[in-house]
Amino acid sequence: MHTTNIYINKAQFIANLNLIRNKIGSHTKLCLPVKANAYGHGLVNMAQIAAPHVDYLAVACLDEGVELRRNGIRVPILVFGAFDDQQISALVANNLEITITSLDKAKILADYCYQAETICQVHVKIDTGMGRVGASMNEAEELVNFVASNPVLEMIGVYSHLAASDSPNRTLTELQIERFTHIAKFAKSLKPEVMCHLANSGGVIYYPESYFDMVRPGIVSYGYPAHPESALELLPVKPCLQLVSHIMQLKQIAPETGISYGHRYVSKEQENIATIAIGYGDGFRRLLSTLDQHVLINGKKYPIVGNICMDMLMVSLGKDSAQVGDKVIIIGIDGSEEIQIRELSDKLHTIDYEILVGFTSRIPRIIV
Ligand SMILES: *Cc1c(COP(=O)(O)O)cnc(C)c1O
């Protein structure tokens, strides 16, 4: 068995969801995005924990939705991604709510429904400024009108996505909110109970006027606001994930001893080296070998030395000692020390999202 695990603090995750609930108020619904393995936390586990606390779940694609249904998840599930024509029957059979991104897609879906003598539940996606998927502003009313008046398409929602809601520059977000307000008004004039939704994490934290009928905060639900300095006052969420491994082997090395592939690290003096069972095969990126990354052992920081391997890495304990089997915190808190995801994402010039979803399936996700 792999001795490296991701521990999910269930109580902290639920606390984050409740903080969001309190912030958005009782008239706004909460949709939790669980795409990409629930941001690396484990798709089914996180959905099961969240289900009693949210109104909706959202996934990126058919397979993720099917996985949830297979595991007994009953809450409404919205599929964000554009569908492939071959996927329609499975989407409908699994009671997944479908995103319509264009008039062409709406017509394909309606044709399918007429032939299969069924109705499907859809959300119309409008591109208010993300430049990705959805009807552009000049096509939006036509598409909403087509869907709203089509008897086989049940227009559950109309939505759009914010492109820069975590940026200090508010111009684009304000424009997107204004555009979406216009479309939402139009959609409600055709169908008053249609659910309009726009806000992602940044929207939830910084733009109450972006809430409409439902919000879709992803990263912040897992405890990672983009700018914790300003966000934590508004929404004091905390990470619910720890990445923990163990010491597999200890050795005392003489001065001038090379460590790991290529001997990029050579000891200057006698020191103790611990080998840890995690590597880039687990999503712990090899580039961190050169970026002065530490781990925590018995509440103390120790540097990773030499190249990170696929399944292992080495840490220098200096003159300190430890025991084989001792816990090694890769991400998380140990005593007064903490290693945050942000430390890795900053060093790797990326965002917390990418580090989180990069942890591979080899690491068991354990709920505590
Ligand atoms: C991923 C996603 C979200 C959540 O985004 P966060 O930045 O994680 O809050 C919301 N809506 C859509 C359409 C998405 O694709």
XYZ file of C-alpha atoms and ligand atoms in Angstrom:
383
model
C 0.000 0.000 0.000
C 1.094 3.524 -0.768
C 2.130 5.284 2.399
C 1.187 8.690 1.063
C -2.350 9.941 1.601
C -4.495 12.996 1.118
C -6.596 13.581 4.224
C -9.809 15.513 3.791
C -11.035 17.338 6.854
C -14.770 16.833 6.441
C -15.762 19.285 9.184
C -13.631 22.039 7.616
C -15.115 21.417 4.176
C -18.657 21.649 5.554
C -17.657 24.756 7.521
C -16.502 26.354 4.250
C -19.823 25.533 2.587
C -21.711 26.986 5.541
C -19.649 30.188 5.437
C -20.591 30.547 1.780
C -24.246 29.836 2.586
C -24.286 32.524 5.231
C -22.670 34.992 2.868
C -25.065 34.409 -0.040
C -28.210 34.335 2.103
C -31.183 32.027 2.055
C -32.610 33.212 -1.268
C -29.567 32.223 -3.296
C -28.908 28.608 -4.201
C -25.482 27.017 -3.873
C -23.972 24.938 -6.664
C -20.682 23.197 -5.854
C -18.382 22.507 -8.815
C -16.808 19.068 -8.342
C -15.141 18.883 -11.744
C -11.616 17.489 -12.144
C -11.945 15.053 -9.258
C -13.439 17.758 -7.043
C -10.376 19.964 -7.561
C -8.197 16.977 -6.722
C -9.987 16.195 -3.455
C -11.838 13.100 -4.734
C -15.032 13.357 -6.804
C -17.394 10.908 -5.121
C -16.258 11.492 -1.545
C -16.580 15.235 -1.795
C -19.943 15.040 -3.559
C -21.255 12.701 -0.868
C -20.150 15.026 1.911
C -21.465 18.105 0.125
C -24.802 16.719 -1.063
C -26.821 17.559 2.084
C -25.322 21.068 2.144
C -25.726 22.226 -1.451
C -28.559 22.642 -3.959
C -26.586 21.603 -7.007
C -23.370 19.931 -8.071
C -21.573 20.779 -11.299
C -19.190 18.687 -13.371
C -17.248 19.347 -16.553
C -18.276 16.335 -18.584
C -20.602 13.369 -18.942
C -18.296 10.799 -17.315
C -17.988 12.789 -14.116
C -21.765 13.073 -13.890
C -22.278 9.353 -14.548
C -19.758 8.509 -11.833
C -21.772 10.564 -9.355
C -25.101 8.983 -10.332
C -23.546 5.500 -10.132
C -22.563 6.278 -6.586
C -26.052 7.240 -5.562
C -25.772 11.027 -5.696
C -29.288 12.363 -6.222
C -28.930 16.147 -6.150
C -29.329 18.008 -9.441
C -26.129 17.939 -11.487
C -25.251 20.505 -14.120
C -22.709 19.582 -16.793
C -20.707 22.712 -17.650
C -19.044 21.400 -20.781
C -20.434 21.480 -24.292
C -21.862 18.074 -25.152
C -20.983 15.802 -28.000
C -23.985 14.598 -30.027
C -23.263 10.948 -29.153
C -23.503 11.775 -25.447
C -27.072 13.062 -25.420
C -28.805 9.785 -24.586
C -26.450 9.098 -21.663
C -26.837 12.651 -20.369
C -30.607 12.301 -20.400
C -30.601 8.756 -19.006
C -28.482 9.877 -16.063
C -30.668 12.867 -15.341
C -27.856 15.328 -15.957
C -28.697 18.938 -16.754
C -27.191 19.950 -20.064
C -25.491 23.191 -21.065
C -26.636 24.633 -24.379
C -23.975 26.841 -25.906
C -25.436 27.685 -29.317
C -28.561 27.589 -31.437
C -27.118 24.638 -33.393
C -26.703 22.626 -30.220
C -30.195 23.558 -29.089
C -31.640 22.259 -32.353
C -29.662 18.999 -32.176
C -30.889 18.451 -28.640
C -34.483 19.248 -29.533
C -34.365 16.833 -32.486
C -33.084 14.109 -30.214
C -35.861 14.759 -27.712
C -38.596 14.619 -30.362
C -37.247 11.329 -31.680
C -36.739 9.781 -28.256
C -40.039 11.216 -27.031
C -38.397 12.735 -24.018
C -37.751 16.120 -22.463
C -34.390 17.327 -21.280
C -33.428 19.872 -18.699
C -31.073 22.540 -19.905
C -29.163 25.642 -18.931
C -28.446 28.201 -21.639
C -24.881 29.515 -21.593
C -24.221 33.112 -22.562
C -20.754 34.504 -23.236
C -20.775 37.868 -21.457
C -17.023 38.345 -21.740
C -15.117 35.154 -21.019
C -14.582 34.508 -24.733
C -14.966 30.773 -24.344
C -18.306 29.021 -24.824
C -21.855 30.274 -25.056
C -23.962 32.496 -27.248
C -22.448 35.912 -27.750
C -24.446 38.931 -26.624
C -25.995 39.576 -30.036
C -27.228 35.954 -30.287
C -28.256 35.564 -26.668
C -31.918 36.623 -26.851
C -32.587 34.507 -29.921
C -31.143 31.432 -28.210
C -32.973 32.016 -24.929
C -36.182 32.580 -26.864
C -35.736 29.384 -28.884
C -35.116 27.266 -25.800
C -37.839 28.889 -23.712
C -40.472 28.306 -26.362
C -39.442 24.758 -27.229
C -41.708 22.195 -25.548
C -39.062 19.447 -25.355
C -36.372 21.638 -23.812
C -37.032 22.558 -20.201
C -35.116 25.774 -19.593
C -33.989 25.338 -15.984
C -31.273 27.961 -16.066
C -29.464 30.694 -17.924
C -25.859 31.305 -16.989
C -22.551 32.918 -17.799
C -19.017 32.810 -16.405
C -16.852 35.585 -14.975
C -13.379 35.951 -16.477
C -11.648 38.195 -13.942
C -13.660 38.274 -10.727
C -10.561 37.789 -8.577
C -8.727 40.721 -10.161
C -8.462 44.044 -8.327
C -9.537 45.680 -11.590
C -13.327 45.566 -11.460
C -14.106 46.876 -14.958
C -14.629 43.598 -16.808
C -16.630 41.979 -14.006
C -18.923 44.975 -13.709
C -19.492 44.888 -17.462
C -20.244 41.161 -17.350
C -22.708 41.657 -14.494
C -24.429 44.421 -16.441
C -24.690 42.278 -19.572
C -25.920 39.301 -17.616
C -28.516 41.404 -15.793
C -29.944 42.327 -19.179
C -30.130 38.695 -20.343
C -31.513 37.492 -17.013
C -34.304 40.048 -17.220
C -35.146 38.923 -20.742
C -35.131 35.235 -19.754
C -37.388 35.895 -16.755
C -39.810 37.807 -18.943
C -40.290 34.555 -20.869
C -40.086 32.210 -17.892
C -40.215 33.844 -14.451
C -38.935 30.807 -12.552
C -35.793 30.336 -14.677
C -32.657 30.188 -12.556
C -30.017 32.738 -13.499
C -26.468 32.165 -12.274
C -23.135 33.861 -12.807
C -20.870 33.986 -9.751
C -17.753 31.847 -9.337
C -15.487 32.109 -6.275
C -14.390 35.678 -7.001
C -18.005 36.670 -7.624
C -19.078 35.195 -4.293
C -16.290 36.937 -2.404
C -16.274 40.376 -4.033
C -19.550 40.934 -5.952
C -22.838 40.377 -4.083
C -24.575 41.903 -7.125
C -23.414 38.837 -9.124
C -25.374 36.312 -7.028
C -28.693 36.272 -8.935
C -30.517 32.960 -8.166
C -27.533 30.667 -7.649
C -23.750 30.839 -7.218
C -21.061 28.359 -8.335
C -18.003 28.822 -6.131
C -15.364 26.144 -6.712
C -11.893 26.884 -5.390
C -13.122 28.891 -2.406
C -15.360 26.022 -1.259
C -12.240 23.918 -0.929
C -10.594 26.720 1.039
C -8.399 28.573 -1.457
C -9.401 32.159 -2.267
C -7.213 33.670 -4.994
C -6.092 36.540 -2.759
C -6.280 35.273 0.809
C -5.068 38.638 2.139
C -8.252 40.433 1.085
C -10.603 37.461 0.795
C -10.264 35.914 4.224
C -11.884 38.854 5.974
C -14.891 38.582 3.675
C -15.016 34.797 3.688
C -12.739 33.080 6.215
C -12.559 29.651 4.563
C -9.658 27.298 5.194
C -8.098 24.436 3.228
C -9.604 21.050 4.012
C -6.783 18.983 2.511
C -3.519 17.687 3.965
C -0.926 15.715 2.000
C 0.931 13.379 4.307
C 3.636 10.797 3.721
C 6.070 8.828 5.852
C 9.786 8.223 6.143
C 10.597 4.968 4.311
C 14.293 4.872 5.022
C 16.939 6.780 6.938
C 20.620 6.844 6.269
C 23.618 8.674 7.570
C 25.794 9.819 4.713
C 29.429 10.842 4.691
C 30.618 14.203 3.319
C 30.806 14.355 -0.471
C 27.995 11.828 -1.001
C 25.744 12.330 -4.021
C 21.973 12.005 -3.653
C 19.412 10.893 -6.273
C 19.548 10.946 -10.078
C 22.446 12.898 -11.492
C 23.888 13.639 -8.040
C 22.765 17.229 -8.306
C 23.001 17.362 -4.523
C 26.299 16.432 -2.860
C 26.610 16.556 0.927
C 29.150 18.949 2.419
C 29.349 17.185 5.739
C 28.011 14.123 7.463
C 24.221 14.303 7.559
C 21.031 12.264 7.895
C 18.947 11.691 4.808
C 15.301 10.578 4.921
C 13.645 8.974 1.905
C 9.946 9.821 1.532
C 7.389 7.878 -0.514
C 6.135 10.640 -2.793
C 7.305 11.785 -6.204
C 6.207 13.320 -9.456
C 4.181 10.146 -10.140
C 1.900 11.428 -7.387
C 1.763 14.907 -8.884
C 4.503 16.331 -6.686
C 6.245 18.231 -9.425
C 9.877 17.474 -10.205
C 10.672 21.126 -10.804
C 10.349 21.623 -7.045
C 13.743 19.859 -6.751
C 15.373 23.148 -7.682
C 13.005 25.525 -5.900
C 14.073 25.194 -2.298
C 10.980 23.290 -1.181
C 10.644 21.932 2.344
C 8.624 19.289 4.136
C 7.630 19.103 7.814
C 8.824 16.307 10.067
C 8.044 16.378 13.776
C 7.006 20.013 13.508
C 10.210 21.161 11.816
C 11.057 22.222 8.255
C 13.594 20.202 6.308
C 14.767 20.795 2.735
C 14.187 18.442 -0.168
C 17.606 17.546 -1.591
C 18.520 16.129 -4.987
C 16.157 15.415 -7.813
C 12.606 14.370 -6.980
C 12.054 10.877 -8.429
C 8.837 9.359 -9.778
C 7.946 7.641 -6.513
C 10.304 9.041 -3.880
C 12.171 12.089 -2.769
C 14.948 12.719 -0.295
C 15.073 15.186 2.565
C 18.115 16.288 4.546
C 17.637 16.185 8.299
C 21.092 17.671 8.852
C 22.280 16.423 12.233
C 18.707 15.785 13.452
C 17.397 12.279 13.800
C 13.976 10.743 13.112
C 12.414 7.300 12.860
C 11.421 5.229 9.890
C 7.631 5.573 9.724
C 7.592 9.138 11.056
C 4.927 11.332 9.540
C 5.991 13.780 6.845
C 3.686 16.709 6.087
C 4.034 17.680 2.442
C 1.067 20.076 2.480
C -0.542 21.093 5.737
C 0.104 22.059 9.319
C 2.491 20.477 11.818
C 2.748 22.245 15.156
C 3.535 25.893 14.481
C 4.729 25.264 10.916
C 2.606 25.168 7.791
C 3.189 24.408 4.115
C 0.446 25.852 1.920
C -0.508 24.891 -1.614
C 0.224 28.515 -2.449
C 3.890 28.019 -1.653
C 4.051 25.407 -4.422
C 1.897 27.285 -6.896
C 3.939 30.486 -6.441
C 7.234 28.666 -6.925
C 5.896 26.879 -9.985
C 4.377 30.100 -11.402
C 0.912 28.626 -11.511
C -2.347 28.750 -9.562
C -3.608 26.655 -6.648
C -6.102 24.940 -8.975
C -3.392 23.350 -11.075
C -1.465 22.005 -8.107
C -4.628 20.558 -6.542
C -5.908 18.789 -9.660
C -2.386 17.522 -10.354
C -2.368 15.079 -7.436
C -2.787 11.728 -9.136
C -5.204 8.903 -8.439
C -2.416 6.875 -6.834
C -2.823 8.918 -3.656
C -5.805 7.646 -1.646
C -8.193 10.377 -0.502
C -9.153 9.647 3.079
C -11.970 11.425 4.887
C -11.244 12.298 8.499
C -14.943 25.938 -12.805
C -16.153 26.759 -12.942
C -16.678 27.460 -11.835
C -15.955 27.554 -10.511
O -14.842 28.409 -10.615
P -13.966 28.807 -9.336
O -12.997 29.796 -9.851
O -13.295 27.549 -8.883
O -14.896 29.335 -8.329
C -17.882 28.115 -11.999
N -18.525 28.109 -13.190
C -18.030 27.470 -14.277
C -18.790 27.518 -15.546
C -16.832 26.785 -14.199
O -16.338 26.178 -15.275
